[in-house]
mmCIF file of C-alpha atoms in Angstrom:
data_model
loop_
_atom_site.group_PDB
_atom_site.id
_atom_site.type_symbol
_atom_site.label_atom_id
_atom_site.label_comp_id
_atom_site.label_asym_id
_atom_site.label_seq_id
_atom_site.Cartn_x
_atom_site.Cartn_y
_atom_site.Cartn_z
ATOM 1 C CA MET A 18 -45.336 8.416 69.611
ATOM 2 C CA ASP A 19 -44.115 8.734 66.516
ATOM 3 C CA LYS A 20 -42.065 6.179 64.887
ATOM 4 C CA ASP A 21 -38.631 7.529 65.958
ATOM 5 C CA SER A 22 -39.587 7.363 69.770
ATOM 6 C CA ASP A 23 -41.424 3.490 68.767
ATOM 7 C CA ILE A 24 -37.589 2.582 67.557
ATOM 8 C CA LEU A 25 -36.095 3.614 70.921
ATOM 9 C CA ALA A 26 -38.638 2.336 72.875
ATOM 10 C CA ALA A 27 -37.882 -1.399 71.450
ATOM 11 C CA LEU A 28 -34.006 -0.231 70.961
ATOM 12 C CA GLY A 29 -34.318 0.067 75.183
ATOM 13 C CA LEU A 30 -36.288 -2.976 75.304
ATOM 14 C CA LEU A 31 -33.309 -4.484 73.380
ATOM 15 C CA ARG A 32 -30.290 -2.996 75.306
ATOM 16 C CA ARG A 33 -31.723 -3.734 78.947
ATOM 17 C CA SER A 34 -32.679 -7.659 77.559
ATOM 18 C CA LEU A 35 -28.357 -7.614 76.203
ATOM 19 C CA ALA A 36 -27.186 -6.090 79.817
ATOM 20 C CA ALA A 37 -29.421 -8.885 82.097
ATOM 21 C CA GLY A 38 -27.841 -11.597 79.325
ATOM 22 C CA ARG A 39 -31.557 -12.217 77.581
ATOM 23 C CA LEU A 40 -31.322 -11.477 74.906
ATOM 24 C CA GLY A 41 -33.336 -13.920 72.354
ATOM 25 C CA HIS A 42 -31.704 -15.081 69.453
ATOM 26 C CA ALA A 43 -34.410 -14.413 67.006
ATOM 27 C CA TYR A 44 -36.648 -11.423 66.377
ATOM 28 C CA LEU A 45 -39.137 -10.548 64.056
ATOM 29 C CA VAL A 46 -39.620 -7.469 63.108
ATOM 30 C CA ASP A 47 -43.331 -6.178 61.695
ATOM 31 C CA GLY A 48 -41.939 -2.768 60.196
ATOM 32 C CA PRO A 49 -41.178 -1.735 56.584
ATOM 33 C CA ALA A 50 -37.430 -2.890 55.704
ATOM 34 C CA ARG A 51 -37.357 0.020 54.300
ATOM 35 C CA GLY A 52 -39.121 2.334 57.251
ATOM 36 C CA ALA A 53 -39.093 2.134 60.787
ATOM 37 C CA GLY A 54 -38.201 -1.389 60.703
ATOM 38 C CA GLY A 55 -35.196 -1.736 58.680
ATOM 39 C CA ARG A 56 -34.028 1.813 61.359
ATOM 40 C CA LEU A 57 -34.471 -0.787 64.252
ATOM 41 C CA ALA A 58 -33.066 -3.934 62.867
ATOM 42 C CA GLU A 59 -29.699 -1.891 61.961
ATOM 43 C CA ARG A 60 -29.755 -0.307 65.486
ATOM 44 C CA ALA A 61 -30.147 -3.775 67.091
ATOM 45 C CA VAL A 62 -26.707 -4.659 65.100
ATOM 46 C CA ALA A 63 -25.166 -1.554 65.797
ATOM 47 C CA LEU A 64 -26.155 -2.023 70.039
ATOM 48 C CA LEU A 65 -23.850 -5.477 70.057
ATOM 49 C CA TYR A 66 -21.098 -3.568 68.329
ATOM 50 C CA CYS A 67 -20.676 0.491 69.675
ATOM 51 C CA THR A 68 -17.966 1.162 71.337
ATOM 52 C CA GLY A 69 -18.973 4.437 72.067
ATOM 53 C CA PRO A 70 -20.112 6.108 75.021
ATOM 54 C CA GLU A 71 -23.478 5.473 76.385
ATOM 55 C CA PRO A 72 -26.583 5.340 75.365
ATOM 56 C CA ARG A 73 -25.001 2.315 72.966
ATOM 57 C CA PRO A 74 -25.507 2.504 70.151
ATOM 58 C CA CYS A 75 -23.556 5.984 69.754
ATOM 59 C CA GLY A 76 -23.980 6.083 65.462
ATOM 60 C CA SER A 77 -20.838 6.892 64.900
ATOM 61 C CA CYS A 78 -17.686 4.878 66.329
ATOM 62 C CA ARG A 79 -16.225 2.606 64.075
ATOM 63 C CA ASN A 80 -18.356 -0.478 64.157
ATOM 64 C CA CYS A 81 -21.677 1.790 64.370
ATOM 65 C CA ARG A 82 -21.073 3.605 60.847
ATOM 66 C CA ARG A 83 -19.410 -0.328 58.989
ATOM 67 C CA VAL A 84 -23.200 -1.024 60.781
ATOM 68 C CA ALA A 85 -24.534 1.207 58.460
ATOM 69 C CA LEU A 86 -22.630 0.921 55.538
ATOM 70 C CA ARG A 87 -23.301 -2.942 55.918
ATOM 71 C CA SER A 88 -19.707 -3.625 56.173
ATOM 72 C CA HIS A 89 -18.927 -5.086 59.537
ATOM 73 C CA PRO A 90 -17.883 -8.983 58.925
ATOM 74 C CA ASP A 91 -20.089 -10.298 61.475
ATOM 75 C CA VAL A 92 -23.041 -9.014 59.738
ATOM 76 C CA PHE A 93 -24.812 -10.815 57.087
ATOM 77 C CA TRP A 94 -27.232 -8.638 55.526
ATOM 78 C CA ILE A 95 -30.115 -11.063 53.043
ATOM 79 C CA GLU A 96 -32.565 -9.503 51.083
ATOM 80 C CA PRO A 97 -34.533 -11.111 48.068
ATOM 81 C CA GLN A 98 -32.931 -11.682 44.990
ATOM 82 C CA LYS A 99 -34.494 -9.098 42.523
ATOM 83 C CA LYS A 100 -34.581 -11.940 39.283
ATOM 84 C CA SER A 101 -37.002 -14.181 41.666
ATOM 85 C CA ARG A 102 -37.801 -10.694 44.566
ATOM 86 C CA GLY A 103 -37.536 -13.820 47.212
ATOM 87 C CA ILE A 104 -34.740 -14.931 49.756
ATOM 88 C CA LEU A 105 -33.464 -18.448 48.406
ATOM 89 C CA MET A 106 -32.322 -21.266 49.886
ATOM 90 C CA GLU A 107 -28.464 -20.797 48.200
ATOM 91 C CA GLN A 108 -29.820 -17.574 51.038
ATOM 92 C CA VAL A 109 -30.008 -18.963 53.929
ATOM 93 C CA ASP A 110 -27.449 -21.497 53.097
ATOM 94 C CA ALA A 111 -24.956 -18.605 53.445
ATOM 95 C CA ALA A 112 -26.140 -17.515 56.444
ATOM 96 C CA GLN A 113 -26.155 -20.900 58.000
ATOM 97 C CA ASP A 114 -21.492 -20.273 56.226
ATOM 98 C CA HIS A 115 -21.301 -16.931 57.801
ATOM 99 C CA LEU A 116 -23.654 -18.257 61.804
ATOM 100 C CA ALA A 117 -21.253 -21.353 61.002
ATOM 101 C CA LEU A 118 -17.875 -19.077 61.098
ATOM 102 C CA SER A 119 -16.011 -17.171 64.459
ATOM 103 C CA ALA A 120 -16.894 -13.950 65.933
ATOM 104 C CA MET A 121 -13.870 -11.335 64.550
ATOM 105 C CA GLU A 122 -15.445 -8.390 66.815
ATOM 106 C CA GLY A 123 -17.724 -8.575 69.430
ATOM 107 C CA GLY A 124 -17.848 -12.040 70.342
ATOM 108 C CA TRP A 125 -21.362 -12.033 67.995
ATOM 109 C CA LYS A 126 -22.530 -13.465 64.983
ATOM 110 C CA VAL A 127 -26.104 -11.778 62.711
ATOM 111 C CA VAL A 128 -28.163 -11.994 60.402
ATOM 112 C CA VAL A 129 -30.609 -9.485 59.183
ATOM 113 C CA PHE A 130 -32.931 -10.671 56.841
ATOM 114 C CA LEU A 131 -35.297 -7.926 55.347
ATOM 115 C CA ASP A 132 -38.373 -8.253 53.348
ATOM 116 C CA SER A 133 -37.910 -12.168 55.540
ATOM 117 C CA ASP A 134 -41.898 -12.526 54.259
ATOM 118 C CA ARG A 135 -40.321 -13.263 50.159
ATOM 119 C CA PHE A 136 -39.146 -16.560 52.116
ATOM 120 C CA ASN A 137 -39.706 -19.531 49.242
ATOM 121 C CA VAL A 138 -40.954 -23.485 51.019
ATOM 122 C CA TYR A 139 -38.023 -24.821 50.099
ATOM 123 C CA ALA A 140 -35.206 -21.207 52.434
ATOM 124 C CA ALA A 141 -38.371 -21.182 54.832
ATOM 125 C CA ASN A 142 -37.795 -24.849 55.388
ATOM 126 C CA HIS A 143 -34.258 -24.899 55.868
ATOM 127 C CA PHE A 144 -34.017 -21.705 57.826
ATOM 128 C CA LEU A 145 -36.378 -23.165 60.249
ATOM 129 C CA LYS A 146 -33.427 -25.612 61.203
ATOM 130 C CA LEU A 147 -31.647 -22.488 62.325
ATOM 131 C CA LEU A 148 -34.059 -21.088 64.468
ATOM 132 C CA GLU A 149 -35.062 -24.310 65.774
ATOM 133 C CA GLU A 150 -30.865 -24.676 66.464
ATOM 134 C CA PRO A 151 -29.255 -21.618 66.876
ATOM 135 C CA PRO A 152 -25.484 -21.378 67.698
ATOM 136 C CA PRO A 153 -24.493 -19.877 70.281
ATOM 137 C CA ARG A 154 -24.970 -15.938 70.532
ATOM 138 C CA CYS A 155 -26.181 -15.722 67.346
ATOM 139 C CA LEU A 156 -28.712 -13.099 66.298
ATOM 140 C CA LEU A 157 -31.518 -13.402 64.273
ATOM 141 C CA LEU A 158 -33.411 -10.247 62.872
ATOM 142 C CA LEU A 159 -36.250 -11.098 60.185
ATOM 143 C CA VAL A 160 -38.010 -7.892 59.035
ATOM 144 C CA THR A 161 -41.224 -7.906 57.213
ATOM 145 C CA GLU A 162 -44.680 -5.389 56.440
ATOM 146 C CA ARG A 163 -46.259 -8.468 56.355
ATOM 147 C CA PRO A 164 -45.168 -11.530 59.268
ATOM 148 C CA SER A 165 -48.880 -12.958 57.915
ATOM 149 C CA ALA A 166 -47.100 -14.439 54.908
ATOM 150 C CA LEU A 167 -44.471 -16.845 57.104
ATOM 151 C CA PRO A 168 -45.479 -19.823 58.195
ATOM 152 C CA PRO A 169 -46.328 -20.443 61.200
ATOM 153 C CA THR A 170 -43.643 -22.648 62.584
ATOM 154 C CA ILE A 171 -41.355 -19.508 62.013
ATOM 155 C CA VAL A 172 -43.118 -17.144 63.631
ATOM 156 C CA SER A 173 -43.811 -18.774 66.823
ATOM 157 C CA ARG A 174 -39.912 -19.637 67.146
ATOM 158 C CA CYS A 175 -39.750 -15.596 66.930
ATOM 159 C CA GLN A 176 -40.257 -12.676 70.072
ATOM 160 C CA ARG A 177 -42.330 -9.823 68.063
ATOM 161 C CA ILE A 178 -41.313 -6.496 67.629
ATOM 162 C CA VAL A 179 -44.416 -5.250 66.372
ATOM 163 C CA LEU A 180 -43.928 -1.146 65.673
ATOM 164 C CA PRO A 181 -46.770 1.818 65.209
ATOM 165 C CA GLY A 182 -47.868 0.381 61.841
ATOM 166 C CA GLY A 183 -47.181 -2.791 61.112
ATOM 167 C CA ALA A 184 -48.989 -5.251 59.481
ATOM 168 C CA ASP A 185 -49.955 -6.436 63.204
ATOM 169 C CA ALA A 186 -50.541 -3.675 65.392
ATOM 170 C CA GLU A 187 -53.456 -2.912 65.446
ATOM 171 C CA HIS A 188 -54.597 -6.759 66.789
ATOM 172 C CA PRO A 189 -53.525 -6.763 70.393
ATOM 173 C CA GLY A 190 -54.258 -10.204 70.467
ATOM 174 C CA LEU A 191 -51.565 -10.971 68.529
ATOM 175 C CA ARG A 192 -48.188 -9.222 70.895
ATOM 176 C CA ASP A 193 -46.225 -10.883 72.749
ATOM 177 C CA PRO A 194 -44.150 -9.942 75.171
ATOM 178 C CA VAL A 195 -41.845 -7.978 74.090
ATOM 179 C CA THR A 196 -44.329 -5.956 72.166
ATOM 180 C CA ALA A 197 -46.428 -5.387 75.817
ATOM 181 C CA ALA A 198 -43.389 -3.675 76.782
ATOM 182 C CA MET A 199 -42.786 -1.708 74.227
ATOM 183 C CA ALA A 200 -46.341 -0.246 75.579
ATOM 184 C CA GLY A 201 -45.830 -0.390 78.535
ATOM 185 C CA GLU A 202 -47.518 -3.403 79.605
ATOM 186 C CA GLY A 203 -44.610 -4.907 81.130
ATOM 187 C CA LEU A 204 -43.702 -8.368 81.232
ATOM 188 C CA GLY A 205 -46.023 -10.403 82.683
#
C-alpha cells in the first residue's frame, strides 16, 4: 500500500465511525505532521464539515477549502512555538477556550496538535485534564512521528492510528482496534 491509500483506509475507518455515531474524542496519529500524518488530520477534519458530494470529504467545497487553508472558525491548529520549539501551556489554554465556545458550523469543535510530542511538561499535564473531561462533540487530533515521547497518560487516552512509516508501525503489539481495523484485522 502506498501512503495515500493508507490515508484513505484510515479516513474510511473514521468515516464509518462518524456515520455510526462512534467517533472518538481523541486520536493519536503516528505519522509525520508535514507528511502522511498531517494529510490524514486535514482530511479527518474536513470530513466533519464537508458539504460536498459523497464520498466525503470532497476537497473542493467551501468548508474543505477553509480546512485546507486553516481558516475554518471551528478548527484550531496548534504547532510548537518557533522560539521554544515546544507546545506551551498558553496554547493548551487557547485550545480550551476555543472548545468552550459554541460551534459556528457543523456542530463540531476541533483542535489539531501538530508535532504533539513537543508538549512541555506543564502543557502536557494541563492537556491531560482536557483529555479526561472533553466537551461534547469535540475532536482532538495529536499528530506525531514520536508517540513514545508523549506521556503514557496522554497516549492511553487516545485511539491510535499508526500509519506505515510511523515510529510504531513495525510493532504490532502497540496496535489498537483502529490500527487493527486498518490492517484488515477487524474490530474484535
